[in-house]
Each structure stands twice: as C-alpha cells, then as structure tokens.
Coordinates of C-alpha atoms and ligand atoms in Angstrom, one line a residue:
M1 CA -24.2 148.5 206.1
L2 CA -21.2 148.7 203.7
P3 CA -18.7 151.5 204.2
T4 CA -19.2 154.0 201.2
V5 CA -16.4 153.9 198.9
Q6 CA -15.3 157.4 198.4
P7 CA -14.6 158.4 194.4
R8 CA -10.7 158.8 193.6
I9 CA -10.3 162.7 192.4
G10 CA -8.0 164.5 191.1
V11 CA -7.4 168.2 191.4
L12 CA -6.1 170.1 188.3
A13 CA -2.9 171.5 189.6
L14 CA -1.4 173.7 186.7
Q15 CA -2.4 177.1 188.2
G16 CA -4.9 178.3 190.5
D17 CA -6.1 177.3 193.8
F18 CA -6.3 173.7 193.8
A19 CA -4.9 173.1 197.0
L20 CA -7.9 174.4 199.0
H21 CA -10.0 172.1 197.1
R22 CA -7.8 169.3 198.4
K23 CA -8.3 170.6 201.8
T24 CA -12.4 170.6 201.2
L25 CA -12.3 167.0 199.9
A26 CA -9.9 165.9 202.8
R27 CA -12.7 167.3 205.3
L28 CA -15.2 165.0 203.9
G29 CA -12.7 162.2 204.2
A30 CA -12.2 162.0 200.4
P31 CA -8.5 161.2 199.5
S32 CA -7.0 163.2 196.5
V33 CA -4.1 163.8 194.3
E34 CA -2.8 166.8 192.2
V35 CA -2.6 166.0 188.7
R36 CA -0.3 168.0 186.6
K37 CA 0.0 165.7 183.5
A38 CA -2.4 163.5 181.2
S39 CA -0.4 160.3 182.6
G40 CA -2.3 161.4 186.5
L41 CA -5.6 160.7 185.2
P42 CA -6.3 157.1 184.8
G43 CA -7.7 155.4 187.9
L44 CA -9.5 158.4 188.7
D45 CA -13.5 158.9 188.8
G46 CA -13.3 162.6 189.0
L47 CA -11.1 165.5 188.1
I48 CA -11.7 169.1 189.5
I49 CA -10.7 172.0 187.7
P50 CA -10.2 175.0 190.1
G51 CA -10.4 178.7 189.8
G52 CA -7.7 180.7 188.6
E53 CA -7.0 182.0 185.1
S54 CA -8.9 180.5 182.3
S55 CA -7.1 181.6 179.6
T56 CA -3.7 180.7 181.3
M57 CA -4.9 177.2 182.0
L58 CA -6.0 176.8 178.7
K59 CA -2.7 177.7 177.3
L60 CA -0.8 175.5 179.8
L61 CA -3.0 172.7 178.9
K62 CA -2.5 172.8 175.3
E63 CA 1.3 173.1 175.8
E64 CA 1.3 170.1 178.2
D65 CA -1.0 168.2 175.7
F66 CA -3.5 167.8 178.5
F67 CA -6.6 169.4 176.5
D68 CA -7.8 166.1 174.6
P69 CA -7.1 163.6 177.5
I70 CA -9.5 165.6 179.5
L71 CA -12.0 165.1 177.0
D72 CA -11.2 161.4 176.7
F73 CA -11.3 161.2 180.2
H74 CA -14.8 162.8 180.5
R75 CA -15.8 160.4 177.6
A76 CA -14.9 157.4 179.6
G77 CA -17.0 158.4 182.3
G78 CA -14.7 160.6 184.5
A79 CA -16.7 163.0 186.3
L80 CA -15.8 166.9 186.3
Y81 CA -16.3 169.7 188.6
G82 CA -15.2 173.4 187.5
T83 CA -15.0 176.2 189.4
C84 CA -15.0 179.6 188.3
A85 CA -12.2 179.7 185.8
G86 CA -12.7 175.8 185.7
A87 CA -16.1 176.7 184.5
I88 CA -15.5 178.6 181.6
L89 CA -13.1 176.1 180.7
L90 CA -15.9 173.5 180.5
A91 CA -18.5 175.8 179.0
S92 CA -19.8 175.2 175.4
E93 CA -19.4 178.8 174.6
V94 CA -17.0 181.7 175.9
E95 CA -17.3 185.4 175.7
N96 CA -15.6 188.4 176.9
P97 CA -13.2 187.3 175.1
A98 CA -14.5 184.3 173.1
Q99 CA -11.8 181.7 173.8
D100 CA -11.8 177.6 173.2
S101 CA -13.3 175.4 175.6
F102 CA -14.0 171.9 176.4
G103 CA -17.7 172.1 175.3
L104 CA -18.8 169.6 177.9
L105 CA -21.3 171.9 179.6
D106 CA -23.9 173.3 177.5
V107 CA -23.9 177.1 178.8
R108 CA -23.0 180.3 177.0
I109 CA -20.3 181.9 179.8
R110 CA -19.1 185.3 179.7
R111 CA -15.7 186.1 181.9
N112 CA -15.8 188.4 184.3
G113 CA -19.4 189.0 184.2
Y114 CA -20.1 189.9 187.5
G115 CA -17.4 193.1 187.2
R116 CA -13.7 193.7 187.9
Q117 CA -11.6 192.5 190.8
I118 CA -13.1 195.6 192.8
D119 CA -16.5 194.2 192.2
S120 CA -15.9 190.6 193.8
H121 CA -18.0 189.9 196.8
L122 CA -19.3 187.6 199.4
G123 CA -23.0 186.5 199.6
E124 CA -25.3 183.7 200.4
I125 CA -26.9 181.6 197.9
P126 CA -30.1 179.7 198.6
C127 CA -29.8 176.0 196.9
P128 CA -32.9 173.8 197.5
A129 CA -31.1 170.7 196.4
L130 CA -28.4 171.2 199.1
G131 CA -31.1 172.3 201.6
E132 CA -30.7 174.9 204.4
P133 CA -29.2 177.1 205.1
P134 CA -28.4 178.9 202.0
L135 CA -24.5 178.2 200.7
P136 CA -22.1 181.0 201.5
L137 CA -20.7 182.7 198.4
V138 CA -17.4 183.9 197.5
M139 CA -17.7 185.6 193.9
I140 CA -13.8 186.6 192.8
R141 CA -13.8 188.1 188.9
G142 CA -16.6 185.3 188.3
P143 CA -18.1 184.4 185.2
V144 CA -21.8 185.2 184.2
I145 CA -23.8 182.4 182.8
T146 CA -25.7 184.2 180.1
A147 CA -27.6 180.8 178.5
V148 CA -28.4 177.4 179.7
G149 CA -29.2 174.6 177.7
P150 CA -32.0 172.3 178.0
D151 CA -29.9 169.3 179.2
V152 CA -28.5 171.6 182.3
R153 CA -29.8 171.5 185.7
V154 CA -29.5 174.6 187.2
L155 CA -28.9 173.9 191.2
A156 CA -28.4 177.7 192.3
S157 CA -28.7 181.0 191.0
W158 CA -27.0 184.2 191.9
R159 CA -28.6 187.9 190.5
G160 CA -30.5 186.3 188.4
H161 CA -27.9 184.0 186.5
A162 CA -27.4 179.9 187.1
A163 CA -24.2 179.8 189.2
L164 CA -24.2 176.0 190.1
V165 CA -25.2 173.6 187.4
Q166 CA -24.9 170.2 186.2
Q167 CA -24.9 168.2 183.0
G168 CA -24.9 164.3 183.7
R169 CA -21.3 164.1 185.0
V170 CA -20.0 167.5 185.0
L171 CA -20.6 170.2 187.7
A172 CA -19.6 174.0 187.5
S173 CA -20.0 176.9 190.1
T174 CA -18.9 180.7 189.0
F175 CA -18.5 180.9 192.8
H176 CA -15.9 179.3 195.2
P177 CA -17.1 177.0 197.7
E178 CA -13.8 175.7 198.4
L179 CA -12.8 178.9 200.1
T180 CA -15.5 178.7 202.6
E181 CA -15.9 175.8 205.5
D182 CA -19.1 174.8 203.8
T183 CA -18.6 171.2 202.2
R184 CA -21.6 170.6 200.6
V185 CA -20.8 171.1 196.9
H186 CA -17.9 169.0 197.2
A187 CA -20.2 166.4 198.9
W188 CA -22.6 166.6 196.1
F189 CA -19.9 166.1 193.8
L190 CA -18.6 163.0 195.1
R191 CA -21.8 161.4 195.9
E192 CA -24.2 162.9 192.8
V193 CA -21.6 163.4 189.9
A194 CA -18.5 161.3 190.3
G195 CA -20.8 158.4 191.8
S196 CA -20.5 156.4 194.9
G197 CA -17.3 154.7 194.1
T198 CA -19.3 151.4 193.2
N199 CA -17.6 150.8 190.1
S200 CA -19.2 153.7 188.4
R201 CA -16.9 153.9 185.7
G202 CA -16.3 150.1 185.3
N203 CA -12.6 150.4 185.5
R204 CA -11.6 149.2 189.0
Ligands
LIG1 N1 -11.7 185.9 185.8 C1 -11.3 184.6 185.5 C2 -11.0 183.9 184.1 O1 -11.5 184.4 183.5 C3 -11.7 183.6 186.9 C4 -11.4 184.3 187.9 C5 -11.5 183.0 189.0 O2 -11.3 181.6 188.6 N2 -11.7 183.2 190.5 O3 -10.5 183.0 183.9

C-alpha cells in the first residue's frame, strides 16, 4: 500500500488558540505551519481558522489585506476549517451583532448564542459520521447556528442546533476539538475535506 500523503495545512495565527490546532495535527502526524500573511497561503491544501474573537480577527484580516486572499485560496480549491470564531468568519450571515464574513458556508450564525463566558460548558456530542464514543465537547462563548442551507451537511448537533457542519471543502465547528485529546474532527478535516494529498488541488 502507498503511504498516505498528508495534506499541507496552515493555521491562521493572527489571534486565538492556533497553537493547539497545530498540536492536534502533530498528534495525527500532519505537519503544519503558522500563517500570518497572505504570502503564507500558496502551496497549502488547507487552512484552519481558530477560535478567538471573530471581530478582532476580522479587523486584523482586513488591515493586513488578508481577507480576499483567503477567498481566492478557497476558490482555487483550498480547504477551510473554522472553530468557533473561525466558524463565525466562514458563515454566510452573522448576527448578534451582524458583521462581515467570508460567506463560504451557507449558515446563519449567532455570536455568543449559548450565552456568556459563565455559560461556557463541557459535554459529549454524538457524531455518527465519526463513530463511537461521542466527541468530547468544549464550548467557550460559542456561536449558535440558527439556520442551515440545503448544501450543508450537519455532522453533529448540540442542544438542537447544528454544531459540526461541512459544505464541500469547508468544515466548521461551534465547539473546540483542539482543546480535547480527541483527534477525530481534525482527522476528518485532513481526510475528507482537505483531500488525501493526492494532487487534490492540482498544484503539487
Ligand atoms: N465569542 C467569540 C466571537 O464571537 C467566539 C469565541 C471562541 O472562539 N471561543 O467571536
């Protein structure tokens, strides 16, 4: 059998918990790089947009002329995975309050929809696509997905709302798998979203 070629993944490192995503990828044997500028995107198969503060990240992305290059990266076939604030940035519509976003994932998302910092919580979230046992869930001032478009696959739901969703080469979770020991969501991103590395973007 041929050895699996891992996709090349960047983690957006402007703000938020990017280091833990790299740690999770490393546990899966996937090398990754921190991406701070648009010049870090060429050659990558996927980009993870971490949790943090979506409004701050948005401001930094615009100041650094880094917003449109991420759209171009995706248009050229690049995979994206956003956790929490990252999911907010990917959504087609943001509320509470409304803010600009990439619009690459056909969901409406409500910032801080599960409540304030004090309402942050742990749990276990069933995810049939990823098998048993349920995924450990860490929710930190997470957003609530309040509407899901027809092309969005709901992989897991929490308290009646989609919480892990995929639309083609875009994956998003309102919770934080990188804060747990469970690597299955990242493994899914590597395998099912960013491709097997077999020339999935034709740019090797
Ligand atoms: N509440 C944050 C926001 O609206 C997201 C929190 C997180 O990423 N853990 O951007």
